[in-house]
């Protein structure tokens, strides 16, 4: 099967991983809306949450752990958890993923959610999340 996130999970395509457990992997979104924008994906291929809703409980511990890691290490003031399901919703990669989007007090509110922060240094953010900076 030709799936981008399966390839990332297999290590065939590089990613900036921030968390992993038996059921899920979390890595930085390559095109973040806000610093620390992360995707949590089930290790098994699940197309979307509408077709296999039980997958949500499988990745829930990873969503919880990664949310805490991101907010603590990056000093975020809040966090959006977003799951697109189906092309109409905006889903573009058809391997289930939860977007975890840390939010900062200088750019609050839903309207600012998808206003991309400029010039996010992914490697620097990754080091901060891993506690290396
Ligand atoms: P969605 O629109 O919910 O399907 O979101 C797909 C997300 O995957 C987008 O936010 C993309 O920026 C992200 N993305 C695409 N390719 C990669 C990649 N190679 N590594 C990390 N994130 C990616
Ligand atoms: Zn997949």
mmCIF file with all atom_site columns, C-alpha atoms and ligand atoms in Angstrom:
data_model
loop_
_atom_site.group_PDB
_atom_site.id
_atom_site.type_symbol
_atom_site.label_atom_id
_atom_site.label_alt_id
_atom_site.label_comp_id
_atom_site.label_asym_id
_atom_site.label_entity_id
_atom_site.label_seq_id
_atom_site.pdbx_PDB_ins_code
_atom_site.Cartn_x
_atom_site.Cartn_y
_atom_site.Cartn_z
_atom_site.occupancy
_atom_site.B_iso_or_equiv
_atom_site.pdbx_formal_charge
_atom_site.auth_seq_id
_atom_site.auth_comp_id
_atom_site.auth_asym_id
_atom_site.auth_atom_id
_atom_site.pdbx_PDB_model_num
ATOM   1   C  CA  . UNK A 1 1   ? 0.000   0.000  0.000  1.00 0.00 ? 1   UNK A CA  1
ATOM   2   C  CA  . UNK A 1 2   ? 1.269   3.438  -0.879 1.00 0.00 ? 2   UNK A CA  1
ATOM   3   C  CA  . UNK A 1 3   ? 0.804   5.420  2.336  1.00 0.00 ? 3   UNK A CA  1
ATOM   4   C  CA  . UNK A 1 4   ? 3.003   8.339  3.407  1.00 0.00 ? 4   UNK A CA  1
ATOM   5   C  CA  . UNK A 1 5   ? 2.449   7.867  7.141  1.00 0.00 ? 5   UNK A CA  1
ATOM   6   C  CA  . UNK A 1 6   ? 2.983   4.079  6.978  1.00 0.00 ? 6   UNK A CA  1
ATOM   7   C  CA  . UNK A 1 7   ? 6.311   4.875  5.306  1.00 0.00 ? 7   UNK A CA  1
ATOM   8   C  CA  . UNK A 1 8   ? 7.177   7.334  8.098  1.00 0.00 ? 8   UNK A CA  1
ATOM   9   C  CA  . UNK A 1 9   ? 6.245   4.781  10.772 1.00 0.00 ? 9   UNK A CA  1
ATOM   10  C  CA  . UNK A 1 10  ? 8.409   2.179  9.026  1.00 0.00 ? 10  UNK A CA  1
ATOM   11  C  CA  . UNK A 1 11  ? 11.320  4.630  8.978  1.00 0.00 ? 11  UNK A CA  1
ATOM   12  C  CA  . UNK A 1 12  ? 11.447  4.678  5.177  1.00 0.00 ? 12  UNK A CA  1
ATOM   13  C  CA  . UNK A 1 13  ? 10.736  8.429  5.131  1.00 0.00 ? 13  UNK A CA  1
ATOM   14  C  CA  . UNK A 1 14  ? 12.404  10.630 7.754  1.00 0.00 ? 14  UNK A CA  1
ATOM   15  C  CA  . UNK A 1 15  ? 10.380  12.476 10.378 1.00 0.00 ? 15  UNK A CA  1
ATOM   16  C  CA  . UNK A 1 16  ? 11.007  14.466 13.530 1.00 0.00 ? 16  UNK A CA  1
ATOM   17  C  CA  . UNK A 1 17  ? 9.574   12.006 16.056 1.00 0.00 ? 17  UNK A CA  1
ATOM   18  C  CA  . UNK A 1 18  ? 8.622   13.307 19.495 1.00 0.00 ? 18  UNK A CA  1
ATOM   19  C  CA  . UNK A 1 19  ? 6.821   10.331 21.063 1.00 0.00 ? 19  UNK A CA  1
ATOM   20  C  CA  . UNK A 1 20  ? 6.067   6.663  20.411 1.00 0.00 ? 20  UNK A CA  1
ATOM   21  C  CA  . UNK A 1 21  ? 4.291   3.826  22.177 1.00 0.00 ? 21  UNK A CA  1
ATOM   22  C  CA  . UNK A 1 22  ? 3.017   0.384  21.170 1.00 0.00 ? 22  UNK A CA  1
ATOM   23  C  CA  . UNK A 1 23  ? -0.031  1.773  19.383 1.00 0.00 ? 23  UNK A CA  1
ATOM   24  C  CA  . UNK A 1 24  ? 0.989   5.177  18.044 1.00 0.00 ? 24  UNK A CA  1
ATOM   25  C  CA  . UNK A 1 25  ? 3.763   7.462  16.854 1.00 0.00 ? 25  UNK A CA  1
ATOM   26  C  CA  . UNK A 1 26  ? 3.913   11.272 17.071 1.00 0.00 ? 26  UNK A CA  1
ATOM   27  C  CA  . UNK A 1 27  ? 6.054   13.459 14.803 1.00 0.00 ? 27  UNK A CA  1
ATOM   28  C  CA  . UNK A 1 28  ? 6.231   17.135 13.875 1.00 0.00 ? 28  UNK A CA  1
ATOM   29  C  CA  . UNK A 1 29  ? 4.011   18.303 11.024 1.00 0.00 ? 29  UNK A CA  1
ATOM   30  C  CA  . UNK A 1 30  ? 6.263   19.323 8.133  1.00 0.00 ? 30  UNK A CA  1
ATOM   31  C  CA  . UNK A 1 31  ? 4.213   22.466 7.515  1.00 0.00 ? 31  UNK A CA  1
ATOM   32  C  CA  . UNK A 1 32  ? 3.216   23.722 10.970 1.00 0.00 ? 32  UNK A CA  1
ATOM   33  C  CA  . UNK A 1 33  ? 0.506   26.260 11.714 1.00 0.00 ? 33  UNK A CA  1
ATOM   34  C  CA  . UNK A 1 34  ? 2.067   27.050 15.115 1.00 0.00 ? 34  UNK A CA  1
ATOM   35  C  CA  . UNK A 1 35  ? 5.358   26.004 16.722 1.00 0.00 ? 35  UNK A CA  1
ATOM   36  C  CA  . UNK A 1 36  ? 5.184   22.395 17.846 1.00 0.00 ? 36  UNK A CA  1
ATOM   37  C  CA  . UNK A 1 37  ? 2.339   21.353 15.491 1.00 0.00 ? 37  UNK A CA  1
ATOM   38  C  CA  . UNK A 1 38  ? 2.459   17.564 15.793 1.00 0.00 ? 38  UNK A CA  1
ATOM   39  C  CA  . UNK A 1 39  ? 0.639   14.605 14.233 1.00 0.00 ? 39  UNK A CA  1
ATOM   40  C  CA  . UNK A 1 40  ? -0.285  11.527 16.282 1.00 0.00 ? 40  UNK A CA  1
ATOM   41  C  CA  . UNK A 1 41  ? -0.895  8.462  14.094 1.00 0.00 ? 41  UNK A CA  1
ATOM   42  C  CA  . UNK A 1 42  ? -1.822  4.842  14.851 1.00 0.00 ? 42  UNK A CA  1
ATOM   43  C  CA  . UNK A 1 43  ? 0.912   2.355  13.972 1.00 0.00 ? 43  UNK A CA  1
ATOM   44  C  CA  . UNK A 1 44  ? -1.613  0.261  12.046 1.00 0.00 ? 44  UNK A CA  1
ATOM   45  C  CA  . UNK A 1 45  ? -3.047  1.671  8.851  1.00 0.00 ? 45  UNK A CA  1
ATOM   46  C  CA  . UNK A 1 46  ? -6.456  3.206  9.512  1.00 0.00 ? 46  UNK A CA  1
ATOM   47  C  CA  . UNK A 1 47  ? -7.820  5.470  6.786  1.00 0.00 ? 47  UNK A CA  1
ATOM   48  C  CA  . UNK A 1 48  ? -9.903  7.774  8.958  1.00 0.00 ? 48  UNK A CA  1
ATOM   49  C  CA  . UNK A 1 49  ? -11.769 7.968  12.244 1.00 0.00 ? 49  UNK A CA  1
ATOM   50  C  CA  . UNK A 1 50  ? -15.221 7.695  10.652 1.00 0.00 ? 50  UNK A CA  1
ATOM   51  C  CA  . UNK A 1 51  ? -14.474 4.298  9.093  1.00 0.00 ? 51  UNK A CA  1
ATOM   52  C  CA  . UNK A 1 52  ? -12.760 2.871  12.204 1.00 0.00 ? 52  UNK A CA  1
ATOM   53  C  CA  . UNK A 1 53  ? -13.804 4.880  15.283 1.00 0.00 ? 53  UNK A CA  1
ATOM   54  C  CA  . UNK A 1 54  ? -12.247 2.346  17.687 1.00 0.00 ? 54  UNK A CA  1
ATOM   55  C  CA  . UNK A 1 55  ? -8.830  3.566  16.523 1.00 0.00 ? 55  UNK A CA  1
ATOM   56  C  CA  . UNK A 1 56  ? -9.414  6.780  18.443 1.00 0.00 ? 56  UNK A CA  1
ATOM   57  C  CA  . UNK A 1 57  ? -9.162  4.995  21.792 1.00 0.00 ? 57  UNK A CA  1
ATOM   58  C  CA  . UNK A 1 58  ? -5.972  3.255  20.615 1.00 0.00 ? 58  UNK A CA  1
ATOM   59  C  CA  . UNK A 1 59  ? -4.206  6.573  20.056 1.00 0.00 ? 59  UNK A CA  1
ATOM   60  C  CA  . UNK A 1 60  ? -5.764  8.377  23.044 1.00 0.00 ? 60  UNK A CA  1
ATOM   61  C  CA  . UNK A 1 61  ? -2.854  7.629  25.426 1.00 0.00 ? 61  UNK A CA  1
ATOM   62  C  CA  . UNK A 1 62  ? -0.404  8.982  22.844 1.00 0.00 ? 62  UNK A CA  1
ATOM   63  C  CA  . UNK A 1 63  ? -2.535  12.101 22.330 1.00 0.00 ? 63  UNK A CA  1
ATOM   64  C  CA  . UNK A 1 64  ? -2.548  12.656 26.083 1.00 0.00 ? 64  UNK A CA  1
ATOM   65  C  CA  . UNK A 1 65  ? 1.186   12.067 26.588 1.00 0.00 ? 65  UNK A CA  1
ATOM   66  C  CA  . UNK A 1 66  ? 2.202   14.136 23.569 1.00 0.00 ? 66  UNK A CA  1
ATOM   67  C  CA  . UNK A 1 67  ? -0.114  17.000 24.541 1.00 0.00 ? 67  UNK A CA  1
ATOM   68  C  CA  . UNK A 1 68  ? 1.559   17.202 27.945 1.00 0.00 ? 68  UNK A CA  1
ATOM   69  C  CA  . UNK A 1 69  ? 5.039   16.956 26.454 1.00 0.00 ? 69  UNK A CA  1
ATOM   70  C  CA  . UNK A 1 70  ? 4.409   19.728 23.926 1.00 0.00 ? 70  UNK A CA  1
ATOM   71  C  CA  . UNK A 1 71  ? 2.784   22.175 26.323 1.00 0.00 ? 71  UNK A CA  1
ATOM   72  C  CA  . UNK A 1 72  ? 5.392   21.633 29.026 1.00 0.00 ? 72  UNK A CA  1
ATOM   73  C  CA  . UNK A 1 73  ? 8.502   21.729 26.840 1.00 0.00 ? 73  UNK A CA  1
ATOM   74  C  CA  . UNK A 1 74  ? 7.334   24.594 24.613 1.00 0.00 ? 74  UNK A CA  1
ATOM   75  C  CA  . UNK A 1 75  ? 5.583   26.625 27.304 1.00 0.00 ? 75  UNK A CA  1
ATOM   76  C  CA  . UNK A 1 76  ? 2.312   26.658 25.366 1.00 0.00 ? 76  UNK A CA  1
ATOM   77  C  CA  . UNK A 1 77  ? -0.727  28.282 26.937 1.00 0.00 ? 77  UNK A CA  1
ATOM   78  C  CA  . UNK A 1 78  ? -3.269  26.010 25.220 1.00 0.00 ? 78  UNK A CA  1
ATOM   79  C  CA  . UNK A 1 79  ? -3.610  23.278 22.606 1.00 0.00 ? 79  UNK A CA  1
ATOM   80  C  CA  . UNK A 1 80  ? -5.995  22.394 19.782 1.00 0.00 ? 80  UNK A CA  1
ATOM   81  C  CA  . UNK A 1 81  ? -6.672  18.713 19.003 1.00 0.00 ? 81  UNK A CA  1
ATOM   82  C  CA  . UNK A 1 82  ? -8.080  18.344 15.492 1.00 0.00 ? 82  UNK A CA  1
ATOM   83  C  CA  . UNK A 1 83  ? -8.936  15.271 13.420 1.00 0.00 ? 83  UNK A CA  1
ATOM   84  C  CA  . UNK A 1 84  ? -10.041 15.707 9.829  1.00 0.00 ? 84  UNK A CA  1
ATOM   85  C  CA  . UNK A 1 85  ? -12.079 12.803 8.475  1.00 0.00 ? 85  UNK A CA  1
ATOM   86  C  CA  . UNK A 1 86  ? -12.815 12.590 4.769  1.00 0.00 ? 86  UNK A CA  1
ATOM   87  C  CA  . UNK A 1 87  ? -11.743 14.769 1.867  1.00 0.00 ? 87  UNK A CA  1
ATOM   88  C  CA  . UNK A 1 88  ? -14.615 17.195 2.442  1.00 0.00 ? 88  UNK A CA  1
ATOM   89  C  CA  . UNK A 1 89  ? -13.299 17.937 5.937  1.00 0.00 ? 89  UNK A CA  1
ATOM   90  C  CA  . UNK A 1 90  ? -9.878  18.777 4.530  1.00 0.00 ? 90  UNK A CA  1
ATOM   91  C  CA  . UNK A 1 91  ? -8.186  15.412 5.101  1.00 0.00 ? 91  UNK A CA  1
ATOM   92  C  CA  . UNK A 1 92  ? -5.334  15.042 2.623  1.00 0.00 ? 92  UNK A CA  1
ATOM   93  C  CA  . UNK A 1 93  ? -3.394  12.078 4.031  1.00 0.00 ? 93  UNK A CA  1
ATOM   94  C  CA  . UNK A 1 94  ? -5.619  9.040  4.386  1.00 0.00 ? 94  UNK A CA  1
ATOM   95  C  CA  . UNK A 1 95  ? -3.930  7.489  7.391  1.00 0.00 ? 95  UNK A CA  1
ATOM   96  C  CA  . UNK A 1 96  ? -5.711  8.632  10.543 1.00 0.00 ? 96  UNK A CA  1
ATOM   97  C  CA  . UNK A 1 97  ? -3.889  11.430 12.356 1.00 0.00 ? 97  UNK A CA  1
ATOM   98  C  CA  . UNK A 1 98  ? -4.690  13.831 15.161 1.00 0.00 ? 98  UNK A CA  1
ATOM   99  C  CA  . UNK A 1 99  ? -3.235  17.304 14.792 1.00 0.00 ? 99  UNK A CA  1
ATOM   100 C  CA  . UNK A 1 100 ? -1.939  18.593 18.145 1.00 0.00 ? 100 UNK A CA  1
ATOM   101 C  CA  . UNK A 1 101 ? -1.432  22.333 17.795 1.00 0.00 ? 101 UNK A CA  1
ATOM   102 C  CA  . UNK A 1 102 ? 0.161   24.172 20.712 1.00 0.00 ? 102 UNK A CA  1
ATOM   103 C  CA  . UNK A 1 103 ? -1.216  27.680 21.144 1.00 0.00 ? 103 UNK A CA  1
ATOM   104 C  CA  . UNK A 1 104 ? 0.430   30.775 22.565 1.00 0.00 ? 104 UNK A CA  1
ATOM   105 C  CA  . UNK A 1 105 ? -1.154  33.715 24.334 1.00 0.00 ? 105 UNK A CA  1
ATOM   106 C  CA  . UNK A 1 106 ? 0.081   36.265 21.790 1.00 0.00 ? 106 UNK A CA  1
ATOM   107 C  CA  . UNK A 1 107 ? -2.117  34.697 19.051 1.00 0.00 ? 107 UNK A CA  1
ATOM   108 C  CA  . UNK A 1 108 ? -5.281  33.442 20.765 1.00 0.00 ? 108 UNK A CA  1
ATOM   109 C  CA  . UNK A 1 109 ? -8.601  32.154 19.485 1.00 0.00 ? 109 UNK A CA  1
ATOM   110 C  CA  . UNK A 1 110 ? -10.065 29.886 16.806 1.00 0.00 ? 110 UNK A CA  1
ATOM   111 C  CA  . UNK A 1 111 ? -9.730  32.466 14.050 1.00 0.00 ? 111 UNK A CA  1
ATOM   112 C  CA  . UNK A 1 112 ? -5.945  32.443 14.465 1.00 0.00 ? 112 UNK A CA  1
ATOM   113 C  CA  . UNK A 1 113 ? -5.706  28.644 14.458 1.00 0.00 ? 113 UNK A CA  1
ATOM   114 C  CA  . UNK A 1 114 ? -4.861  28.279 10.768 1.00 0.00 ? 114 UNK A CA  1
ATOM   115 C  CA  . UNK A 1 115 ? -2.881  31.508 10.421 1.00 0.00 ? 115 UNK A CA  1
ATOM   116 C  CA  . UNK A 1 116 ? 0.578   30.044 10.005 1.00 0.00 ? 116 UNK A CA  1
ATOM   117 C  CA  . UNK A 1 117 ? 3.345   31.409 12.173 1.00 0.00 ? 117 UNK A CA  1
ATOM   118 C  CA  . UNK A 1 118 ? 6.187   32.562 9.940  1.00 0.00 ? 118 UNK A CA  1
ATOM   119 C  CA  . UNK A 1 119 ? 9.693   31.102 10.009 1.00 0.00 ? 119 UNK A CA  1
ATOM   120 C  CA  . UNK A 1 120 ? 9.255   28.158 12.367 1.00 0.00 ? 120 UNK A CA  1
ATOM   121 C  CA  . UNK A 1 121 ? 12.605  26.343 12.711 1.00 0.00 ? 121 UNK A CA  1
ATOM   122 C  CA  . UNK A 1 122 ? 11.480  22.705 12.835 1.00 0.00 ? 122 UNK A CA  1
ATOM   123 C  CA  . UNK A 1 123 ? 14.837  21.354 14.004 1.00 0.00 ? 123 UNK A CA  1
ATOM   124 C  CA  . UNK A 1 124 ? 15.054  23.906 16.834 1.00 0.00 ? 124 UNK A CA  1
ATOM   125 C  CA  . UNK A 1 125 ? 11.485  23.142 17.942 1.00 0.00 ? 125 UNK A CA  1
ATOM   126 C  CA  . UNK A 1 126 ? 12.267  19.415 17.788 1.00 0.00 ? 126 UNK A CA  1
ATOM   127 C  CA  . UNK A 1 127 ? 15.327  19.862 20.017 1.00 0.00 ? 127 UNK A CA  1
ATOM   128 C  CA  . UNK A 1 128 ? 13.282  21.832 22.567 1.00 0.00 ? 128 UNK A CA  1
ATOM   129 C  CA  . UNK A 1 129 ? 10.594  19.113 22.694 1.00 0.00 ? 129 UNK A CA  1
ATOM   130 C  CA  . UNK A 1 130 ? 13.285  16.449 23.212 1.00 0.00 ? 130 UNK A CA  1
ATOM   131 C  CA  . UNK A 1 131 ? 14.810  18.531 25.998 1.00 0.00 ? 131 UNK A CA  1
ATOM   132 C  CA  . UNK A 1 132 ? 18.029  19.068 24.041 1.00 0.00 ? 132 UNK A CA  1
ATOM   133 C  CA  . UNK A 1 133 ? 17.891  22.869 23.981 1.00 0.00 ? 133 UNK A CA  1
HETATM 134 P  P1  . LIG B 2 .   ? -4.736  16.553 6.818  1.00 0.00 ? 1   LIG B P1  1
HETATM 135 O  O1  . LIG B 2 .   ? -5.110  17.704 5.945  1.00 0.00 ? 1   LIG B O1  1
HETATM 136 O  O2  . LIG B 2 .   ? -5.531  16.511 8.102  1.00 0.00 ? 1   LIG B O2  1
HETATM 137 O  O3  . LIG B 2 .   ? -4.753  15.225 6.084  1.00 0.00 ? 1   LIG B O3  1
HETATM 138 O  O4  . LIG B 2 .   ? -3.263  16.823 7.275  1.00 0.00 ? 1   LIG B O4  1
HETATM 139 C  C1  . LIG B 2 .   ? -2.126  16.251 6.674  1.00 0.00 ? 1   LIG B C1  1
HETATM 140 C  C2  . LIG B 2 .   ? -0.941  16.902 7.320  1.00 0.00 ? 1   LIG B C2  1
HETATM 141 O  O5  . LIG B 2 .   ? 0.208   16.121 7.003  1.00 0.00 ? 1   LIG B O5  1
HETATM 142 C  C3  . LIG B 2 .   ? -0.673  18.330 6.866  1.00 0.00 ? 1   LIG B C3  1
HETATM 143 O  O6  . LIG B 2 .   ? -0.738  19.218 7.960  1.00 0.00 ? 1   LIG B O6  1
HETATM 144 C  C4  . LIG B 2 .   ? 0.728   18.235 6.255  1.00 0.00 ? 1   LIG B C4  1
HETATM 145 O  O7  . LIG B 2 .   ? 1.512   19.370 6.493  1.00 0.00 ? 1   LIG B O7  1
HETATM 146 C  C5  . LIG B 2 .   ? 1.297   17.005 6.943  1.00 0.00 ? 1   LIG B C5  1
HETATM 147 N  N1  . LIG B 2 .   ? 2.373   16.333 6.229  1.00 0.00 ? 1   LIG B N1  1
HETATM 148 C  C6  . LIG B 2 .   ? 2.417   16.034 4.908  1.00 0.00 ? 1   LIG B C6  1
HETATM 149 N  N2  . LIG B 2 .   ? 3.569   15.382 4.616  1.00 0.00 ? 1   LIG B N2  1
HETATM 150 C  C7  . LIG B 2 .   ? 4.262   15.270 5.777  1.00 0.00 ? 1   LIG B C7  1
HETATM 151 C  C8  . LIG B 2 .   ? 5.523   14.694 6.135  1.00 0.00 ? 1   LIG B C8  1
HETATM 152 N  N3  . LIG B 2 .   ? 6.328   14.104 5.241  1.00 0.00 ? 1   LIG B N3  1
HETATM 153 N  N4  . LIG B 2 .   ? 5.921   14.782 7.428  1.00 0.00 ? 1   LIG B N4  1
HETATM 154 C  C9  . LIG B 2 .   ? 5.137   15.389 8.349  1.00 0.00 ? 1   LIG B C9  1
HETATM 155 N  N5  . LIG B 2 .   ? 3.922   15.929 8.075  1.00 0.00 ? 1   LIG B N5  1
HETATM 156 C  C10 . LIG B 2 .   ? 3.491   15.878 6.814  1.00 0.00 ? 1   LIG B C10 1
HETATM 157 ZN ZN1 . LIG B 2 .   ? -0.889  4.181  6.398  1.00 0.00 ? 2   LIG B ZN1 1
#
